[in-house]
CSV table of C-alpha atoms in Angstrom, one decimal:
chain,number,residue,atom,x,y,z
O,1,MET,CA,34.1,53.5,-5.4
O,2,GLN,CA,33.3,53.0,-9.0
O,3,ASN,CA,31.7,55.6,-11.1
O,4,GLU,CA,27.9,55.4,-11.2
O,5,ALA,CA,28.0,54.6,-14.9
O,6,SER,CA,30.9,52.1,-14.7
O,7,PRO,CA,30.0,48.8,-16.4
O,8,LEU,CA,29.4,45.8,-14.2
O,9,TYR,CA,30.0,42.1,-14.8
O,10,ILE,CA,27.8,39.8,-12.8
O,11,VAL,CA,28.0,36.0,-12.5
O,12,GLY,CA,24.5,34.6,-12.3
O,13,ILE,CA,23.8,31.1,-10.8
O,14,ALA,CA,20.5,29.3,-10.4
O,15,GLY,CA,20.4,26.5,-7.9
O,16,SER,CA,18.3,24.1,-10.0
O,17,LEU,CA,19.5,21.8,-12.7
O,18,ARG,CA,16.1,21.2,-14.2
O,19,LYS,CA,15.9,22.5,-17.8
O,20,ALA,CA,12.4,24.0,-17.3
O,21,SER,CA,13.2,25.3,-13.8
O,22,TYR,CA,11.3,28.5,-12.9
O,23,ASN,CA,14.5,29.7,-11.1
O,24,ARG,CA,16.6,29.3,-14.2
O,25,ALA,CA,13.8,31.2,-16.0
O,26,LEU,CA,14.0,34.0,-13.4
O,27,LEU,CA,17.7,34.3,-13.9
O,28,ALA,CA,17.2,34.4,-17.7
O,29,ALA,CA,14.8,37.2,-17.2
O,30,ALA,CA,17.3,39.0,-15.0
O,31,ARG,CA,19.9,38.7,-17.7
O,32,GLN,CA,17.6,40.1,-20.3
O,33,ARG,CA,16.4,43.0,-18.1
O,34,ALA,CA,19.9,44.0,-16.9
O,35,PRO,CA,20.3,47.8,-16.8
O,36,THR,CA,22.5,49.4,-19.4
O,37,GLY,CA,26.2,48.6,-18.8
O,38,VAL,CA,25.4,45.6,-16.6
O,39,GLN,CA,26.2,42.2,-18.0
O,40,ILE,CA,24.9,39.0,-16.3
O,41,GLU,CA,26.7,35.9,-17.4
O,42,ILE,CA,24.9,32.7,-16.5
O,43,HIS,CA,26.9,29.7,-15.2
O,44,THR,CA,25.1,26.4,-14.7
O,45,LEU,CA,25.9,24.0,-11.9
O,46,ASP,CA,25.5,20.8,-14.0
O,47,PRO,CA,29.3,20.2,-14.3
O,48,ILE,CA,30.1,20.8,-10.5
O,49,PRO,CA,30.8,17.4,-8.9
O,50,LEU,CA,29.6,16.4,-5.5
O,51,TYR,CA,32.1,17.6,-2.9
O,52,ASN,CA,34.5,15.0,-1.8
O,53,GLN,CA,37.8,15.9,0.0
O,54,ASP,CA,39.5,12.8,-1.6
O,55,ILE,CA,38.8,14.4,-5.0
O,56,GLU,CA,39.9,17.8,-3.8
O,57,ASN,CA,43.2,16.4,-2.6
O,58,GLN,CA,43.9,15.4,-6.2
O,59,GLY,CA,43.3,19.0,-7.4
O,60,ILE,CA,40.4,21.3,-7.7
O,61,PRO,CA,38.0,19.9,-10.5
O,62,THR,CA,38.1,21.9,-13.7
O,63,ALA,CA,34.4,23.0,-13.5
O,64,VAL,CA,34.9,24.3,-9.9
O,65,GLN,CA,38.1,26.2,-10.9
O,66,LYS,CA,36.3,27.7,-13.9
O,67,LEU,CA,33.5,29.0,-11.7
O,68,ARG,CA,36.0,30.3,-9.1
O,69,ASP,CA,37.8,32.2,-11.8
O,70,ALA,CA,34.6,33.6,-13.2
O,71,ILE,CA,33.6,34.9,-9.8
O,72,TYR,CA,37.0,36.3,-9.0
O,73,ALA,CA,36.7,38.2,-12.3
O,74,ALA,CA,33.2,39.4,-11.6
O,75,ASP,CA,32.0,42.5,-9.8
O,76,ALA,CA,29.2,40.6,-8.1
O,77,VAL,CA,27.2,37.3,-8.0
O,78,LEU,CA,23.5,36.9,-8.4
O,79,LEU,CA,22.2,33.7,-6.7
O,80,VAL,CA,18.8,32.5,-7.7
O,81,THR,CA,17.6,29.8,-5.3
O,82,PRO,CA,14.7,27.4,-5.3
O,83,GLU,CA,13.4,26.3,-1.9
O,84,TYR,CA,13.5,22.6,-1.1
O,85,ASN,CA,12.2,21.5,2.3
O,86,SER,CA,12.3,25.0,3.7
O,87,GLY,CA,16.0,25.4,2.8
O,88,ILE,CA,18.4,25.9,-0.1
O,89,PRO,CA,18.9,22.9,-2.5
O,90,GLY,CA,21.8,20.6,-1.9
O,91,VAL,CA,22.9,21.4,-5.4
O,92,LEU,CA,23.5,25.0,-4.6
O,93,LYS,CA,25.0,24.3,-1.1
O,94,ASN,CA,27.3,21.8,-2.7
O,95,THR,CA,28.7,24.5,-5.0
O,96,LEU,CA,29.1,27.0,-2.1
O,97,ASP,CA,30.9,24.2,-0.2
O,98,TRP,CA,33.4,23.8,-3.1
O,99,LEU,CA,33.9,27.5,-3.5
O,100,SER,CA,34.6,28.0,0.2
O,101,ARG,CA,37.6,25.7,0.0
O,102,PRO,CA,41.3,26.8,-0.2
O,103,PRO,CA,43.2,28.5,-1.6
O,104,LYS,CA,42.3,31.7,0.2
O,105,PRO,CA,40.8,34.2,-0.4
O,106,HIS,CA,37.8,32.2,-1.7
O,107,PRO,CA,35.8,34.0,-4.4
O,108,PHE,CA,32.9,35.2,-2.2
O,109,ASP,CA,35.2,37.1,0.2
O,110,GLY,CA,34.2,40.7,-0.1
O,111,ARG,CA,32.1,40.0,-3.1
O,112,PRO,CA,28.6,41.7,-3.5
O,113,VAL,CA,25.8,39.2,-3.7
O,114,GLY,CA,22.2,39.4,-4.6
O,115,ILE,CA,19.6,36.7,-3.9
O,116,MET,CA,16.4,36.0,-5.8
O,117,GLY,CA,14.0,33.0,-5.9
O,118,THR,CA,10.7,31.8,-7.0
O,119,THR,CA,8.3,29.0,-5.9
O,120,PRO,CA,5.1,27.5,-7.4
O,121,GLY,CA,3.7,27.9,-3.9
O,122,GLY,CA,2.9,31.0,-1.9
O,123,PHE,CA,6.1,32.0,-0.1
O,124,GLY,CA,8.6,32.7,-2.8
O,125,THR,CA,11.7,31.1,-1.2
O,126,ARG,CA,11.6,33.3,1.9
O,127,ALA,CA,12.9,30.5,4.2
O,128,ALA,CA,15.6,29.5,1.7
O,129,GLN,CA,16.8,33.0,1.3
O,130,TYR,CA,17.3,33.5,5.0
O,131,GLN,CA,19.2,30.2,5.2
O,132,LEU,CA,21.3,31.3,2.2
O,133,ARG,CA,22.1,34.6,3.9
O,134,GLN,CA,23.3,32.7,7.0
O,135,VAL,CA,25.6,30.5,4.9
O,136,LEU,CA,27.1,33.6,3.3
O,137,VAL,CA,28.0,35.3,6.6
O,138,PRO,CA,31.1,33.1,7.3
O,139,LEU,CA,32.1,33.6,3.6
O,140,ASN,CA,32.1,37.4,4.1
O,141,ALA,CA,29.9,38.0,1.1
O,142,TYR,CA,28.4,41.4,1.0
O,143,VAL,CA,24.7,40.4,0.6
O,144,MET,CA,22.3,43.2,-0.3
O,145,ALA,CA,19.5,43.4,2.4
O,146,GLN,CA,16.7,45.1,0.5
O,147,PRO,CA,14.8,44.7,-1.7
O,148,MET,CA,14.2,41.0,-1.4
O,149,MET,CA,13.1,39.4,-4.7
O,150,LEU,CA,10.5,36.8,-3.7
O,151,VAL,CA,8.3,35.4,-6.5
O,152,PRO,CA,5.5,33.2,-5.3
O,153,GLY,CA,3.0,31.6,-7.6
O,154,ALA,CA,5.5,30.9,-10.4
O,155,GLY,CA,3.0,28.9,-12.4
O,156,ASP,CA,1.0,32.1,-13.1
O,157,LYS,CA,4.0,34.4,-13.8
O,158,PHE,CA,5.9,32.4,-16.4
O,159,ASP,CA,4.5,31.2,-19.7
O,160,GLU,CA,4.8,27.8,-21.3
O,161,GLU,CA,8.3,28.6,-22.6
O,162,GLN,CA,9.5,29.7,-19.2
O,163,THR,CA,9.4,33.4,-20.1
O,164,LEU,CA,8.6,35.7,-17.2
O,165,THR,CA,5.5,37.6,-18.4
O,166,ASP,CA,3.9,39.0,-15.3
O,167,GLU,CA,4.1,42.8,-15.6
O,168,LYS,CA,4.2,43.5,-11.9
O,169,THR,CA,7.1,41.0,-11.4
O,170,LEU,CA,9.0,42.4,-14.3
O,171,ALA,CA,8.7,45.9,-12.9
O,172,PHE,CA,9.9,44.7,-9.5
O,173,LEU,CA,12.8,42.8,-11.2
O,174,ASP,CA,13.9,46.1,-12.9
O,175,ARG,CA,13.8,47.8,-9.5
O,176,TYR,CA,15.7,44.9,-8.0
O,177,LEU,CA,18.5,45.0,-10.6
O,178,THR,CA,18.9,48.8,-10.3
O,179,SER,CA,19.2,48.5,-6.5
O,180,PHE,CA,21.7,45.6,-6.9
O,181,SER,CA,23.8,47.5,-9.3
O,182,ALA,CA,23.9,50.5,-6.9
O,183,TRP,CA,24.8,48.1,-4.0
O,184,THR,CA,27.6,46.6,-6.1
O,185,ARG,CA,29.0,50.0,-6.9
O,186,HIS,CA,29.5,50.7,-3.2
O,187,PHE,CA,32.5,48.4,-3.3
O,188,PRO,CA,35.6,48.9,-5.4
O,189,ALA,CA,36.4,46.0,-7.8
I,1,MET,CA,32.4,57.5,-0.4
I,2,GLN,CA,33.9,59.2,2.6
I,3,ASN,CA,37.6,59.8,2.8
I,4,GLU,CA,39.6,57.0,4.6
I,5,ALA,CA,40.5,59.5,7.3
I,6,SER,CA,37.0,61.1,7.7
I,7,PRO,CA,35.8,61.1,11.3
I,8,LEU,CA,33.0,58.6,12.1
I,9,TYR,CA,30.3,58.9,14.7
I,10,ILE,CA,28.9,55.6,15.9
I,11,VAL,CA,25.9,55.0,18.2
I,12,GLY,CA,26.7,52.1,20.5
I,13,ILE,CA,23.9,50.1,22.1
I,14,ALA,CA,24.2,47.1,24.5
I,15,GLY,CA,21.2,44.8,24.9
I,16,SER,CA,21.4,44.4,28.6
I,17,LEU,CA,20.2,46.7,31.4
I,18,ARG,CA,22.2,45.1,34.2
I,19,LYS,CA,24.8,47.5,35.5
I,20,ALA,CA,27.6,44.9,35.7
I,21,SER,CA,26.7,43.4,32.3
I,22,TYR,CA,29.6,41.9,30.4
I,23,ASN,CA,28.0,43.2,27.2
I,24,ARG,CA,27.9,46.7,28.5
I,25,ALA,CA,31.5,46.2,29.5
I,26,LEU,CA,32.4,45.0,26.0
I,27,LEU,CA,30.8,48.1,24.5
I,28,ALA,CA,32.7,50.3,27.0
I,29,ALA,CA,35.9,48.6,25.9
I,30,ALA,CA,35.0,49.3,22.2
I,31,ARG,CA,34.4,53.0,23.0
I,32,GLN,CA,37.8,53.2,24.7
I,33,ARG,CA,39.6,51.3,21.9
I,34,ALA,CA,37.9,53.2,19.0
I,35,PRO,CA,40.4,54.1,16.3
I,36,THR,CA,41.6,57.7,15.9
I,37,GLY,CA,38.7,59.8,14.5
I,38,VAL,CA,36.1,57.3,15.4
I,39,GLN,CA,33.7,58.3,18.2
I,40,ILE,CA,31.4,55.7,19.8
I,41,GLU,CA,28.6,57.3,21.9
I,42,ILE,CA,26.8,54.9,24.2
I,43,HIS,CA,23.0,54.9,24.5
I,44,THR,CA,21.4,52.8,27.2
I,45,LEU,CA,18.0,51.2,26.7
I,46,ASP,CA,16.8,51.8,30.3
I,47,PRO,CA,14.4,54.6,29.3
I,48,ILE,CA,12.9,52.8,26.3
I,49,PRO,CA,9.3,51.7,27.2
I,50,LEU,CA,7.8,48.4,26.3
I,51,TYR,CA,6.3,48.8,22.8
I,52,ASN,CA,2.5,49.4,22.8
I,53,GLN,CA,0.7,50.7,19.8
I,54,ASP,CA,-1.8,52.5,22.0
I,55,ILE,CA,1.2,54.5,23.4
I,56,GLU,CA,2.6,55.0,19.9
I,57,ASN,CA,-0.8,56.4,18.7
I,58,GLN,CA,-0.4,59.2,21.3
I,59,GLY,CA,3.0,60.1,19.9
I,60,ILE,CA,6.5,58.6,19.8
I,61,PRO,CA,7.9,58.5,23.4
I,62,THR,CA,10.7,61.0,24.0
I,63,ALA,CA,13.3,58.3,24.8
I,64,VAL,CA,12.6,56.5,21.5
I,65,GLN,CA,12.6,59.8,19.6
I,66,LYS,CA,16.0,60.7,21.1
I,67,LEU,CA,17.5,57.3,20.1
I,68,ARG,CA,16.0,57.6,16.6
I,69,ASP,CA,17.5,61.1,16.2
I,70,ALA,CA,20.9,59.9,17.5
I,71,ILE,CA,21.0,57.0,14.9
I,72,TYR,CA,19.8,59.3,12.1
I,73,ALA,CA,22.8,61.6,12.9
I,74,ALA,CA,25.2,58.7,13.1
I,75,ASP,CA,27.4,57.1,10.5
I,76,ALA,CA,26.8,53.6,11.9
I,77,VAL,CA,25.4,51.6,14.8
I,78,LEU,CA,27.3,49.1,17.0
I,79,LEU,CA,24.9,46.6,18.6
I,80,VAL,CA,26.3,44.5,21.5
I,81,THR,CA,24.0,41.7,22.3
I,82,PRO,CA,23.8,39.1,25.1
I,83,GLU,CA,22.2,35.8,24.3
I,84,TYR,CA,19.1,34.7,26.2
I,85,ASN,CA,17.6,31.3,25.3
I,86,SER,CA,19.5,31.1,22.1
I,87,GLY,CA,18.2,34.4,20.9
I,88,ILE,CA,18.5,38.2,21.3
I,89,PRO,CA,17.1,39.7,24.5
I,90,GLY,CA,13.5,41.0,24.5
I,91,VAL,CA,15.0,44.3,25.7
I,92,LEU,CA,17.0,44.7,22.5
I,93,LYS,CA,14.2,43.4,20.2
I,94,ASN,CA,11.8,45.8,21.9
I,95,THR,CA,14.0,48.7,20.9
I,96,LEU,CA,14.4,47.5,17.3
I,97,ASP,CA,10.6,47.1,17.2
I,98,TRP,CA,10.1,50.8,18.3
I,99,LEU,CA,12.8,52.0,15.8
I,100,SER,CA,11.1,50.1,12.9
I,101,ARG,CA,7.9,52.1,13.3
I,102,PRO,CA,6.9,55.1,11.1
I,103,PRO,CA,7.7,57.7,10.0
I,104,LYS,CA,9.8,56.3,7.2
I,105,PRO,CA,12.6,56.0,6.6
I,106,HIS,CA,13.3,54.3,9.9
I,107,PRO,CA,16.8,55.0,11.2
I,108,PHE,CA,18.4,51.6,10.3
I,109,ASP,CA,17.5,51.9,6.6
I,110,GLY,CA,20.8,51.9,4.8
I,111,ARG,CA,22.7,52.3,8.0
I,112,PRO,CA,26.0,50.3,8.5
I,113,VAL,CA,25.7,48.0,11.6
I,114,GLY,CA,28.2,46.0,13.5
I,115,ILE,CA,27.4,43.3,15.9
I,116,MET,CA,29.3,42.0,18.9
I,117,GLY,CA,28.5,39.9,21.9
I,118,THR,CA,29.8,38.0,24.9
I,119,THR,CA,28.6,35.2,27.1
I,120,PRO,CA,29.9,33.6,30.3
I,121,GLY,CA,29.5,30.2,28.5
I,122,GLY,CA,31.3,28.8,25.5
I,123,PHE,CA,29.5,30.1,22.4
I,124,GLY,CA,29.9,33.9,22.6
I,125,THR,CA,26.4,34.8,21.3
I,126,ARG,CA,26.7,33.0,18.0
I,127,ALA,CA,23.0,32.0,17.9
I,128,ALA,CA,21.9,35.5,19.0
I,129,GLN,CA,24.0,37.2,16.4
I,130,TYR,CA,22.5,35.1,13.5
I,131,GLN,CA,19.0,35.9,14.8
I,132,LEU,CA,19.9,39.6,15.1
I,133,ARG,CA,21.1,39.6,11.5
I,134,GLN,CA,17.8,38.1,10.3
I,135,VAL,CA,15.9,40.9,12.1
I,136,LEU,CA,18.0,43.5,10.4
I,137,VAL,CA,17.3,42.2,6.9
I,138,PRO,CA,13.8,43.6,6.6
I,139,LEU,CA,15.2,46.8,8.2
I,140,ASN,CA,17.7,47.1,5.3
I,141,ALA,CA,20.6,47.7,7.7
I,142,TYR,CA,24.0,47.2,6.1
I,143,VAL,CA,25.4,44.6,8.5
I,144,MET,CA,29.1,43.8,8.3
I,145,ALA,CA,29.6,40.1,7.6
I,146,GLN,CA,33.2,39.5,8.9
I,147,PRO,CA,34.9,39.5,11.3
I,148,MET,CA,32.3,38.4,13.9
I,149,MET,CA,33.1,39.5,17.4
I,150,LEU,CA,32.2,36.6,19.6
I,151,VAL,CA,33.5,36.6,23.1
I,152,PRO,CA,32.9,33.3,25.0
I,153,GLY,CA,34.1,32.8,28.6
I,154,ALA,CA,33.4,36.3,29.7
I,155,GLY,CA,34.2,35.5,33.3
I,156,ASP,CA,37.9,35.1,32.5
I,157,LYS,CA,38.2,38.0,30.2
I,158,PHE,CA,36.8,40.9,32.3
I,159,ASP,CA,38.1,41.8,35.7
I,160,GLU,CA,36.0,42.6,38.8
I,161,GLU,CA,35.4,46.1,37.6
I,162,GLN,CA,34.1,44.9,34.3
I,163,THR,CA,37.2,46.0,32.4
I,164,LEU,CA,38.2,43.9,29.4
I,165,THR,CA,41.7,42.7,30.3
I,166,ASP,CA,42.2,39.7,28.0
I,167,GLU,CA,45.0,40.6,25.6
I,168,LYS,CA,43.9,38.4,22.8
I,169,THR,CA,40.3,39.7,23.0
I,170,LEU,CA,41.6,43.3,23.1
I,171,ALA,CA,43.7,42.7,20.0
I,172,PHE,CA,40.7,41.2,18.2
I,173,LEU,CA,38.6,44.1,19.3
I,174,ASP,CA,41.0,46.5,17.7
I,175,ARG,CA,40.9,44.5,14.4
I,176,TYR,CA,37.1,44.4,14.6
I,177,LEU,CA,36.8,48.2,15.0
I,178,THR,CA,39.2,48.8,12.2
I,179,SER,CA,37.2,46.5,9.9
I,180,PHE,CA,33.9,48.1,11.0
I,181,SER,CA,35.3,51.6,10.3
I,182,ALA,CA,36.3,50.5,6.8
I,183,TRP,CA,32.9,48.9,6.3
I,184,THR,CA,31.1,52.1,7.3
I,185,ARG,CA,33.2,54.2,5.0
I,186,HIS,CA,31.9,52.2,2.0
I,187,PHE,CA,28.7,54.1,2.4
I,188,PRO,CA,28.2,57.8,2.0
I,189,ALA,CA,26.7,59.5,5.0
């Protein structure tokens, strides 16, 4: 077990490619609000190709390998998911599919994971988060149970520059990040 | 974090009331095969009444309170679930519903949990286990991800006295219990 005050390095991934995505904005807010000693490094999924075993057979694509290496080197992963059609976006699932491939151990095996998400509508990615949890079970990720960071009504909580400005949400985000840091510290690096 | 060799006390619950239940038999096998220093105490759900808020308003039933107290005092909980209609039995869900009620914190909050299950058919409670995991998320239970203990084909693996005799399953059970003990030791009592 790491010392309470040990620094943490967390890979942050948002499951949307859209520049003005609320979920990218939520991840950016998390990076900015990270507790002292906790560093969140954001990796975008733009360069990750669509999974194709024929491509894989020619060698793991560089972008996938880079993300693998970053997660291996990290203490934890923070996944920020939109909800499309009551589930996680194919963009995010595609990345998890790549990362689940050999060589073993894949980078989620025994890695602490936190999940957050935001929607313009009223449910804040609740269905997507439960689906994402199910996908992470066979990967043996150590997913924090509570609190769940669900942000409905995104349009009222971010300003025009995609900055999270809602005071209540910011306070909950701080609490979430403190809990997630404590969860991560349950597991030796 | 507890010492690797620290003794563990685990409450074991099977979600079937039937005397000759394969799931009760699987739990009995787990108790018998528990690693050195790990004690599994079996609690049956027979005395837990059907949840009724009118009853609750008159005070928590003795059987529920006893189970609550046992789990509070335990390092972890081992849930052994049958699968009825692709889900967890009402008998088990009823107990979880009781245990989720006030006063807070309820006994699953921050408690390591392991899940096992067996079916006569071919899927070994896979659907029930995912459903059970979902129920345990709002309860903030710390559910181990892997390995999953799924035992299909129960009729061939237990003898007429409900003793688990299948060598491969016994070996996997040993591995499961070792992993679950290590998982439990990630969390201070």
